[in-house]
Short mmCIF file of C-alpha atoms in Angstrom, two decimals:
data_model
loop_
_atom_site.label_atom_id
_atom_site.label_comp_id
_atom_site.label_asym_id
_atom_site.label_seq_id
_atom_site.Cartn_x
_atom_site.Cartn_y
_atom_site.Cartn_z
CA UNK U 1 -52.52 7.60 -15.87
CA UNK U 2 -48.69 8.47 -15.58
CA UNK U 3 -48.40 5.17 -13.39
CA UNK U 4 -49.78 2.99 -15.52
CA UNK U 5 -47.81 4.20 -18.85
CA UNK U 6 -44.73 3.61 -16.23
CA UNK U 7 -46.19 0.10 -15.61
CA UNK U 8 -46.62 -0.56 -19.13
CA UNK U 9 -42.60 0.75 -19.99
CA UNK U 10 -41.60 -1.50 -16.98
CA UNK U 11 -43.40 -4.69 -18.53
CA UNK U 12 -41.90 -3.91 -21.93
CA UNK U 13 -38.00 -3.67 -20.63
CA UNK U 14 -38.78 -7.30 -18.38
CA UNK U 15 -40.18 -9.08 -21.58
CA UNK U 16 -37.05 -7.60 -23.67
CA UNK U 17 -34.48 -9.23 -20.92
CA UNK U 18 -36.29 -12.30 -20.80
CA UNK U 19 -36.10 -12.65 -24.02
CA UNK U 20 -32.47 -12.53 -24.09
CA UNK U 21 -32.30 -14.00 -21.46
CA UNK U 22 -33.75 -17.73 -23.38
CA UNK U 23 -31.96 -16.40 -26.20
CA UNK U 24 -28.35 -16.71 -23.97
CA UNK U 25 -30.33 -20.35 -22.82
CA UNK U 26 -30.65 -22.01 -25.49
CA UNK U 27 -27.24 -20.84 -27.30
CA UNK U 28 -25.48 -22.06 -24.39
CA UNK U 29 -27.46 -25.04 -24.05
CA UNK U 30 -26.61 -25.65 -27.73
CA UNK U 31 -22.69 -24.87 -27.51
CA UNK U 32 -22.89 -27.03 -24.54
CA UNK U 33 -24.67 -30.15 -26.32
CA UNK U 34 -21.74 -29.34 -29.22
CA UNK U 35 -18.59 -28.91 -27.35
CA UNK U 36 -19.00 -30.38 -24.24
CA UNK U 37 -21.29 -33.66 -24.90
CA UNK U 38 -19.90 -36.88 -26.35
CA UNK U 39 -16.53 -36.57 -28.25
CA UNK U 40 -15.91 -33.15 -29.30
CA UNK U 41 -13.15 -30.43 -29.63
CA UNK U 42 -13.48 -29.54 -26.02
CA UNK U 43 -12.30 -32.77 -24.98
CA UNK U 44 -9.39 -31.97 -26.77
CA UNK U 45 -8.52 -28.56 -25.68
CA UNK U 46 -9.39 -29.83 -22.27
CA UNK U 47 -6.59 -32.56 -22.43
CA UNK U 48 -4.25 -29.93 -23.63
CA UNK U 49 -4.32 -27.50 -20.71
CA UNK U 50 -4.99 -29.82 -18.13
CA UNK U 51 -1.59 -31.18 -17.59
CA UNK U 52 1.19 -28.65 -18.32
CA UNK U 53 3.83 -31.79 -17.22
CA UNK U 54 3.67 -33.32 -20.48
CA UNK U 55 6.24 -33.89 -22.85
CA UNK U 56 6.21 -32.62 -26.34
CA UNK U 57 5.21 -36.70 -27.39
CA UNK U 58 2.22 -36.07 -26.03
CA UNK U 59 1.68 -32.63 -26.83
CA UNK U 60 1.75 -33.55 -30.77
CA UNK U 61 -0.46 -36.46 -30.19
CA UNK U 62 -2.95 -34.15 -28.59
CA UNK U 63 -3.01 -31.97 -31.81
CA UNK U 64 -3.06 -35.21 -33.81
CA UNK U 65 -5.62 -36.69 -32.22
CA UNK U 66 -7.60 -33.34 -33.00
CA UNK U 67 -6.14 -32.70 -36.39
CA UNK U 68 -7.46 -36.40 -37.62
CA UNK U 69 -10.71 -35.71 -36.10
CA UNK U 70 -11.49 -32.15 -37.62
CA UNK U 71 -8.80 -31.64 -40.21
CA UNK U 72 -10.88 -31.07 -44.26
CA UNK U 73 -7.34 -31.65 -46.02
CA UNK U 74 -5.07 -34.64 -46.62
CA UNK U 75 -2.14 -35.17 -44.34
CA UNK U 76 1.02 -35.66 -45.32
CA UNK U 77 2.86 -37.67 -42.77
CA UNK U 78 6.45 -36.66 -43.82
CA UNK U 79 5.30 -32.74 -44.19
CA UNK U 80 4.22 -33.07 -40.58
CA UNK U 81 7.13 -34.59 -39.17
CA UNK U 82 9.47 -32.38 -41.06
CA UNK U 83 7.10 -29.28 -39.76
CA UNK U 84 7.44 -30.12 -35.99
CA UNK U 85 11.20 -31.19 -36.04
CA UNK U 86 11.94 -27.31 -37.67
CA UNK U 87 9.39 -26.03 -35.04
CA UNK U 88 11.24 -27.75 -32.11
CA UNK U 89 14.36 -26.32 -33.35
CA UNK U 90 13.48 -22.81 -34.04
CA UNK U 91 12.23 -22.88 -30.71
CA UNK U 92 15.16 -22.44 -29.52
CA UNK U 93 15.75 -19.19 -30.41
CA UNK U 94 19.35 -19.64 -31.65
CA UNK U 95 20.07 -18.14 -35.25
CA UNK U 96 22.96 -20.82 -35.53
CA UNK U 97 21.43 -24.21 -34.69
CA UNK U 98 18.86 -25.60 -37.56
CA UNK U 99 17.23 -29.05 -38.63
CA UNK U 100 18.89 -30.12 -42.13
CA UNK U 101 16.28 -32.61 -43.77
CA UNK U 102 17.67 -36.12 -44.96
CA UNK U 103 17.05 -34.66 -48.75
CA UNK U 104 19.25 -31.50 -48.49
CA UNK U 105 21.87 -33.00 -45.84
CA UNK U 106 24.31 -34.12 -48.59
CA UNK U 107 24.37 -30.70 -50.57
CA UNK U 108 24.16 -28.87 -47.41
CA UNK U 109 27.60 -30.91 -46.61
CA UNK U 110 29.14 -30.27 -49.99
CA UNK U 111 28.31 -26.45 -49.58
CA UNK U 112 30.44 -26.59 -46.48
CA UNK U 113 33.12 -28.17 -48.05
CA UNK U 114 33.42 -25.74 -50.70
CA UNK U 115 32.63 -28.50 -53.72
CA UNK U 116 28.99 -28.26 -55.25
CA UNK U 117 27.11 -27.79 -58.62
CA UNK U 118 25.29 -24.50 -58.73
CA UNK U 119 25.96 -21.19 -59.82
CA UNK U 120 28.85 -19.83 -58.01
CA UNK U 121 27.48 -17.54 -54.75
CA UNK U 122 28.12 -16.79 -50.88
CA UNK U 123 25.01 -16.16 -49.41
CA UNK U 124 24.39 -14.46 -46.16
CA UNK U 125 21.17 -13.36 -43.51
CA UNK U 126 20.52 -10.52 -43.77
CA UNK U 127 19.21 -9.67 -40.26
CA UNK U 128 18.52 -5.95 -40.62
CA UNK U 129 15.90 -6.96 -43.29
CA UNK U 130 15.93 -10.37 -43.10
CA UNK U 131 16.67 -10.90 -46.41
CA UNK U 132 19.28 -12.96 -48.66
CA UNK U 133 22.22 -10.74 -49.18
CA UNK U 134 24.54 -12.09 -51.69
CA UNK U 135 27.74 -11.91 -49.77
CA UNK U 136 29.71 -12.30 -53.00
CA UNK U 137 30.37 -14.36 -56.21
CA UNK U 138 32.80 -16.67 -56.65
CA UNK U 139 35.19 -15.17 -59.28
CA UNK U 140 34.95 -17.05 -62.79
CA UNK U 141 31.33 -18.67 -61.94
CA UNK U 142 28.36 -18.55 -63.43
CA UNK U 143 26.87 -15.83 -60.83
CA UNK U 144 30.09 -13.98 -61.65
CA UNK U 145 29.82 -13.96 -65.31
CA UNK U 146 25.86 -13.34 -65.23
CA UNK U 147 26.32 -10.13 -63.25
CA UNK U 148 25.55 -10.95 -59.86
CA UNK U 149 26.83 -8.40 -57.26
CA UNK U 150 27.80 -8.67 -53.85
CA UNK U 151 24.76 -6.89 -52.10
CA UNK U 152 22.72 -8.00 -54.26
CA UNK U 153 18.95 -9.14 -52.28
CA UNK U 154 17.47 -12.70 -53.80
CA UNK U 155 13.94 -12.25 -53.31
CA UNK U 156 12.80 -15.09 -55.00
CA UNK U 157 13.80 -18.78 -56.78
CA UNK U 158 12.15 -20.05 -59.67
CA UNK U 159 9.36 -18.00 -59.30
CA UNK U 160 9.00 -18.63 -55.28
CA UNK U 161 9.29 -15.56 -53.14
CA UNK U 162 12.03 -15.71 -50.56
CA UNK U 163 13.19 -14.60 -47.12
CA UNK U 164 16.43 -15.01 -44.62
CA UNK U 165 14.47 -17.92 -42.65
CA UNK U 166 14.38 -19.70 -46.29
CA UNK U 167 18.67 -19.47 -46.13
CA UNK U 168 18.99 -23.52 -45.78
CA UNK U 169 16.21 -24.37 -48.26
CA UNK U 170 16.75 -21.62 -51.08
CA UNK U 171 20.72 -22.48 -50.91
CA UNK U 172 19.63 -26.27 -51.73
CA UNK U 173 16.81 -25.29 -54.55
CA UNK U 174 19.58 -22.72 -56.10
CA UNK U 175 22.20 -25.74 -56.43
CA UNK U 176 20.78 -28.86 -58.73
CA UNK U 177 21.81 -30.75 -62.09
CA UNK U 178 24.93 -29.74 -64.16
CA UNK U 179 23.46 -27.85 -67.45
CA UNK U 180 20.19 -27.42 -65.47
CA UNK U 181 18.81 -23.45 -64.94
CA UNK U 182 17.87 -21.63 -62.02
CA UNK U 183 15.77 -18.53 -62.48
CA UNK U 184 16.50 -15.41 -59.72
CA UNK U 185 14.93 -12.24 -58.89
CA UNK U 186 17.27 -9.78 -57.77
CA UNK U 187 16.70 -6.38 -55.88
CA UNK U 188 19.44 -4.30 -55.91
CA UNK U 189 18.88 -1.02 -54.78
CA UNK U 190 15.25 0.02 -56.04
CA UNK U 191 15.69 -2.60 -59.29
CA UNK U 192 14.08 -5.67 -59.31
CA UNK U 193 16.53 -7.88 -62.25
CA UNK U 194 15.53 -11.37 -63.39
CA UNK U 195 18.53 -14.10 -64.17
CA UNK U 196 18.32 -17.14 -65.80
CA UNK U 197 21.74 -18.79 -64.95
CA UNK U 198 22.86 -22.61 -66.30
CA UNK U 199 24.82 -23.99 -62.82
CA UNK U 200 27.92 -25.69 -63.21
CA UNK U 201 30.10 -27.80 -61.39
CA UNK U 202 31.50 -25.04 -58.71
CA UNK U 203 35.56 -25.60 -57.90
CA UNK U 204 36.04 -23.29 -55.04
CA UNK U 205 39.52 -21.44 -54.74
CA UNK U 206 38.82 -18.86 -52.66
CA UNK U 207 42.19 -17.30 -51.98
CA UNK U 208 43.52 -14.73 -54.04
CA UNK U 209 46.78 -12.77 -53.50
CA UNK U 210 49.42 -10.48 -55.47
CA UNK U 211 52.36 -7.89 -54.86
CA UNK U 212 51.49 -4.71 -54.30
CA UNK U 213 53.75 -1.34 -53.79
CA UNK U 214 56.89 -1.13 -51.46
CA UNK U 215 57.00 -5.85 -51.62
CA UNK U 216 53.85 -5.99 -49.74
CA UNK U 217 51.98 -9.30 -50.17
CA UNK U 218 48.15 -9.49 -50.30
CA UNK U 219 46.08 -11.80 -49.69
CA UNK U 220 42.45 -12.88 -49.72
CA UNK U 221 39.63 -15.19 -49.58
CA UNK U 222 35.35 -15.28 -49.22
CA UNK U 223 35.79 -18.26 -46.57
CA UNK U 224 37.31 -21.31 -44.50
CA UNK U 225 36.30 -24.23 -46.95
CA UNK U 226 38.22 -27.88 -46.99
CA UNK U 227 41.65 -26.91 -47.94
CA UNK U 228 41.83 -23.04 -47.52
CA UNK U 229 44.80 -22.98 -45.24
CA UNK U 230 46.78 -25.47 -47.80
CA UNK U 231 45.85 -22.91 -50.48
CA UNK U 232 46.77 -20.05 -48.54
CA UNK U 233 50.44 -21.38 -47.71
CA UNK U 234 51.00 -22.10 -51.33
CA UNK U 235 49.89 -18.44 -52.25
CA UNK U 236 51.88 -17.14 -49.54
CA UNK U 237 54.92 -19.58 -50.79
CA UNK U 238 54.33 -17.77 -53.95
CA UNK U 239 54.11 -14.23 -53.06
CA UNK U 240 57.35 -15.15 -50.80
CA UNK U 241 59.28 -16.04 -53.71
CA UNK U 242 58.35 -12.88 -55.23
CA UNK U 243 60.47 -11.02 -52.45
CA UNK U 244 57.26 -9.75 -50.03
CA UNK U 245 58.53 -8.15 -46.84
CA UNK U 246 54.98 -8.24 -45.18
CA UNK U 247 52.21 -9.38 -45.67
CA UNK U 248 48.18 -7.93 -45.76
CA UNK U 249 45.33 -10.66 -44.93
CA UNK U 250 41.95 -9.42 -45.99
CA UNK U 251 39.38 -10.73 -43.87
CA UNK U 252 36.98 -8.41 -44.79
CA UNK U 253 33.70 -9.58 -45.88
CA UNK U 254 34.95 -13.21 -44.64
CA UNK U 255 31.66 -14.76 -42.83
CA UNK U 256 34.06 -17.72 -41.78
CA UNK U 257 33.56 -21.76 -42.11
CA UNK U 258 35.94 -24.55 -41.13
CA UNK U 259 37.50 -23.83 -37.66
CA UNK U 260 40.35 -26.10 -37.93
CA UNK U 261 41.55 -24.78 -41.39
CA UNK U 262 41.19 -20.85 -39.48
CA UNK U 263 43.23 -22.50 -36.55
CA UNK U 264 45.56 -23.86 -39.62
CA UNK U 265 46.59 -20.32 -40.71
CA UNK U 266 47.20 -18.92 -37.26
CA UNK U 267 49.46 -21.67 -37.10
CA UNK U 268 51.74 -20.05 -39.62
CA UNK U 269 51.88 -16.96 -38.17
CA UNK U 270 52.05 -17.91 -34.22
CA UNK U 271 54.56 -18.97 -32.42
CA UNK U 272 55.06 -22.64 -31.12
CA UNK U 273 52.95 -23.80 -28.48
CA UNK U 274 51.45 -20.40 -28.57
CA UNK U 275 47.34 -21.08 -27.16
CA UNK U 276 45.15 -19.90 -30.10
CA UNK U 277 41.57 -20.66 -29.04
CA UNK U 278 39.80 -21.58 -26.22
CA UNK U 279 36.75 -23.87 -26.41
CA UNK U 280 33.80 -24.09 -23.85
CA UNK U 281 31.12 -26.26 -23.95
CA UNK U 282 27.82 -26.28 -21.17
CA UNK U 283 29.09 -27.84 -18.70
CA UNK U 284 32.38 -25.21 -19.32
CA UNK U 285 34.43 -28.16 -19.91
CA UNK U 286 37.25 -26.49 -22.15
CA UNK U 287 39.35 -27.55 -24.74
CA UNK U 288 42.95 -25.56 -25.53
CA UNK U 289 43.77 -25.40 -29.07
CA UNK U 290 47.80 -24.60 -29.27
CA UNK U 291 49.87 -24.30 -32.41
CA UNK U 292 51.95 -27.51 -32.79
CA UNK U 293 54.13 -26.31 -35.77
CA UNK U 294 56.94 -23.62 -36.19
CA UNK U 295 55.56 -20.65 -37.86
CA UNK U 296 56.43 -19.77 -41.55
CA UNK U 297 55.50 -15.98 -41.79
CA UNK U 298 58.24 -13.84 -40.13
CA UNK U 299 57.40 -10.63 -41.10
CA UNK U 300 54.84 -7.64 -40.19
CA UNK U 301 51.15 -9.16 -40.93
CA UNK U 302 48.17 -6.68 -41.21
CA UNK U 303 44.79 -7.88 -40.95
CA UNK U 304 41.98 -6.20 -42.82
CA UNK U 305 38.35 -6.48 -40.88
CA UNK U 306 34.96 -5.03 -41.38
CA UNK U 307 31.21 -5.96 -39.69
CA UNK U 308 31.22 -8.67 -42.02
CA UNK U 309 34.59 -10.52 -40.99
CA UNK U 310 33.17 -13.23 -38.51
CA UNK U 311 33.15 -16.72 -37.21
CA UNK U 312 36.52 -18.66 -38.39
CA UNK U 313 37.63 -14.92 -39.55
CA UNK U 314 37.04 -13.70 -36.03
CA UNK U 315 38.73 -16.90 -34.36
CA UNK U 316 42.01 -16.11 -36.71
CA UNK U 317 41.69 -12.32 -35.94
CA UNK U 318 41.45 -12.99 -32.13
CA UNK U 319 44.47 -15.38 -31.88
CA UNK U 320 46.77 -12.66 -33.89
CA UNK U 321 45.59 -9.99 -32.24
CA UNK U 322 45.95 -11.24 -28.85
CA UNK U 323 49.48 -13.01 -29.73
CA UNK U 324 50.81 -9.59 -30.93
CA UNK U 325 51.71 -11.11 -34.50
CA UNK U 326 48.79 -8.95 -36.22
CA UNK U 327 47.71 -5.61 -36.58
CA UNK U 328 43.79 -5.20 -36.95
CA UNK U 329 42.70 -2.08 -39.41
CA UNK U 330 39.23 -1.53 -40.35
CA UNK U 331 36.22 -1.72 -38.33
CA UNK U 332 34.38 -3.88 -35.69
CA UNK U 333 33.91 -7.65 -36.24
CA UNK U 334 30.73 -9.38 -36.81
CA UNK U 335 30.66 -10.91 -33.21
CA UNK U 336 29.91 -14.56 -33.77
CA UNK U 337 31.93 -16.20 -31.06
CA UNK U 338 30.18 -19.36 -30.99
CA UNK U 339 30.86 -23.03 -32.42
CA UNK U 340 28.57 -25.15 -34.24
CA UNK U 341 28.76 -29.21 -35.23
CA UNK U 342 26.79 -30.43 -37.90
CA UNK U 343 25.41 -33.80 -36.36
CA UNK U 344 23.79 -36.57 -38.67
CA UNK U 345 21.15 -38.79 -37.45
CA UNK U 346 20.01 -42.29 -38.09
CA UNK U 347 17.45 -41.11 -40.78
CA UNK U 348 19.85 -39.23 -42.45
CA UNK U 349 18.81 -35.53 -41.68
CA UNK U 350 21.25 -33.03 -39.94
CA UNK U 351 21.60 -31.08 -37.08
CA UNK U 352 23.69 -28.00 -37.35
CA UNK U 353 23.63 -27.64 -32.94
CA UNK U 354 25.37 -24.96 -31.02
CA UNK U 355 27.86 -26.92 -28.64
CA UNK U 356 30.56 -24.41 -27.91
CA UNK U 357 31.46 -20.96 -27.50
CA UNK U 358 35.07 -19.49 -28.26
CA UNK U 359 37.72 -17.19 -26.23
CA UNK U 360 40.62 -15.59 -27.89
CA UNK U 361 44.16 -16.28 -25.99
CA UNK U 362 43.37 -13.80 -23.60
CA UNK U 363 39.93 -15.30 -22.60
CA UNK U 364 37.85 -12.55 -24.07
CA UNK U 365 34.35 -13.56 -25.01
CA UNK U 366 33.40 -12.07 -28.61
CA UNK U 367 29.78 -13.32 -29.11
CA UNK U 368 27.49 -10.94 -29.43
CA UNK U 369 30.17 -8.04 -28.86
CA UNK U 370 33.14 -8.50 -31.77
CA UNK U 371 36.56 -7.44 -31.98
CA UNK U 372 38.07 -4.15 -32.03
CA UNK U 373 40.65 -3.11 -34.56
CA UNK U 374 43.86 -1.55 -33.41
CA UNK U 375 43.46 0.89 -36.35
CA UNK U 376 39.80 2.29 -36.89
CA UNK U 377 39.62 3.11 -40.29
CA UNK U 378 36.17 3.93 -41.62
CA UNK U 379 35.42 3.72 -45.63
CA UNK U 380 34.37 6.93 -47.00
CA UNK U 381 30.53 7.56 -47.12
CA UNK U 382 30.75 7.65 -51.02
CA UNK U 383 31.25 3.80 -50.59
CA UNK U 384 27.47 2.50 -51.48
CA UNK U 385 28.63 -0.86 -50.88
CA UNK U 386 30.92 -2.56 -49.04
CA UNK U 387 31.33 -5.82 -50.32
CA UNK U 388 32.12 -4.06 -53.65
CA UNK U 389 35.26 -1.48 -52.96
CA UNK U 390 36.95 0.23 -55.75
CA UNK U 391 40.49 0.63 -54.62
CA UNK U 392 40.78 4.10 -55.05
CA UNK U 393 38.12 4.38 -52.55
CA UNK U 394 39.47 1.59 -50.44
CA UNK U 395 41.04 3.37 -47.27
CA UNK U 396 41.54 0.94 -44.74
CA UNK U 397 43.97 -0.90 -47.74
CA UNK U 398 45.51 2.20 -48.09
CA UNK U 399 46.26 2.64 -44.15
CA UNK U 400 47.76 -1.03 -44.20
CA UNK U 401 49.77 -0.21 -47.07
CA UNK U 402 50.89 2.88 -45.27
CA UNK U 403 51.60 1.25 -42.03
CA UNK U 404 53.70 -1.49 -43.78
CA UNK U 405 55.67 1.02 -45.99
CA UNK U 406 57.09 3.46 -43.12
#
């Protein structure tokens, strides 16, 4: 009795597993007939892992070849391009180099040369939170008079939400028509604010400068844009005639620009002949950039620096530095001790590329590691913001001007 109730268990469990068994069968059989007979998606996937050799061309016409055959949606040819050119790019893992489409190359070159209609604002990554940190407003603009704040976090344009990998794109939709509105969300601190700002033809005169105590000239400015060291000379000029006996350059907060106009104002201070940059490119091919002028600031220079100085700031601070014709007080540099070129192709888009890296006079590398001030001065931790220093609180001024007065 006991064997057959075994016998009849044992029948049960085969008939279960054969079951499944027809059941795995016939799925397969069907997955097979889908995938793998006639022209299907397997063909596809097949072609795409068979040969690793092939170039990206044929890469994209693999996926194109599949997208036209499976895609539901419309394709936009132009979106598609645009998509895998920014792709390519990204790829290559550099935060410096990016595509610039045909559409936003011309504002995108007007931003860099300091001339543009929008509302008045230097924008900056973020990379800690990978948001857009308004570095600062240009004084007397729009931003400026609406009561944008350096620090200040744009998380979203006209209603579109925003992050640092938008910098390029938000920069071009925040810029548009004289008279014309833009409409920005602002977090600062815990408060989300809403602007409504009318842009305006920007005139960018970045560099500001007055006496202060004991005939000490200052001097600052937000950026390198197209005439900056011109500008600078005639402040200095001015603050000269005004009896200075030395001179502070506030680089804080300076996230750099035009290399030659940077190379410009070391040429004022350095001596003739004096080496103020070396370039390298891949192949370490370099280039020597020496001042060619006599210098026209003979007196004791202090440069002001923070983790914000960098780029063109850095390049000016490294020559000075190196030369012995500048103090450094403040804190570490930014560390951006590479070069970019903006390149502009046949169908009118950019590419902002990566070509060169920079050493100071004395060959030291930067990138990545920034440079050191002679005088560490920290801000005091009362400071909630650095881009926006009350001078009573400001001690790395007050060191300079103590420095310069003894």
């Amino acid at each position: 009795m006991e064997e057959k109730k075994r016998y009849k268990v044992y029948k049960i469990i085969m008939l279960v597993v054969l079951v499944a068994f027809i059941t795995f069968l016939i799925t397969s059989i069907a997955f097979y007939q889908y995938f793998v007979k006639g022209d299907s998606l397997s063909k596809y996937l097949t072609l795409m892992t068979s040969d690793t050799s092939k170039d990206i061309s044929q890469t994209l016409d693999t996926y194109r070849a599949v997208i036209d055959k499976y895609y539901l949606g419309e394709v936009d040819e132009e979106s598609l391009k645009e998509g895998a050119i920014q792709g390519y790019i990204e790829g290559l893992g550099d935060p410096y180099t990016e595509y610039i489409s045909a559409e936003d190359m011309q504002d995108y070159l007007e931003d860099t040369m300091g001339n543009f209609v929008g509302i008045g604002i230097y924008m900056v990554n973020d990379t800690d939170t990978n948001q857009i940190m308004v570095l600062s407003p240009i004084k007397g603009s729009p931003a400026e008079r609406a009561g944008i704040q350096p620090g200040d976090y744009i998380i979203a344009v006209n209603g579109e939400q925003c992050t640092a990998d938008d910098l390029t794109v938000i920069s071009t939709k925040i810029k548009g028509e004289e008279g014309s509105t833009v409409k920005l969300q602002i977090l600062r601190g815990e408060e989300t604010l809403d602007f409504e700002i009318t842009r305006e033809n920007i005139i960018v005169n970045p560099v500001e400068g007055e006496v202060l105590e004991n005939k000490i000239g200052y001097i600052e400015f937000s950026s390198f844009d197209e005439n900056t060291a011109d500008e600078f000379k005639t402040k200095f000029e001015e603050l000269q005639s005004q009896g200075i006996t030395s001179l502070i350059i506030d680089l804080r907060n300076n996230g750099g620009g035009i290399v030659d106009e940077a190379l410009q104002i070391a040429g004022y201070i350095a001596d003739k002949d004096s080496v103020l940059l070396y370039e390298v490119d891949k192949d370490n091919n370099e280039t020597v950039e020496t001042n060619e002028s006599d210098p026209i600031i003979n007196m004791p220079v202090i440069l002001l620096t923070n983790e914000n100085t960098a780029s063109s700031s850095e390049i000016l601070a490294g020559a000075l530095k190196d030369l012995g014709k500048a103090t450094i007080v403040g804190t570490k540099t930014y560390g951006k001790g590479v070069i970019q070129q903006i390149l502009t192709l046949p169908d009118g888009s950019g590419l902002k590329i990566t070509t060169e890296k920079y050493l100071t006079p004395n060959r030291t590398e930067i990138n990545e590691i920034g440079i050191e001030p002679d005088e560490v001065v920290e801000l005091p931790e009362s400071v909630e913001n650095v881009l926006n220093v009350e001078r009573s609180q400001d001690t790395q001024l007050q060191k300079a001007i103590e420095m310069l007065s003894n």
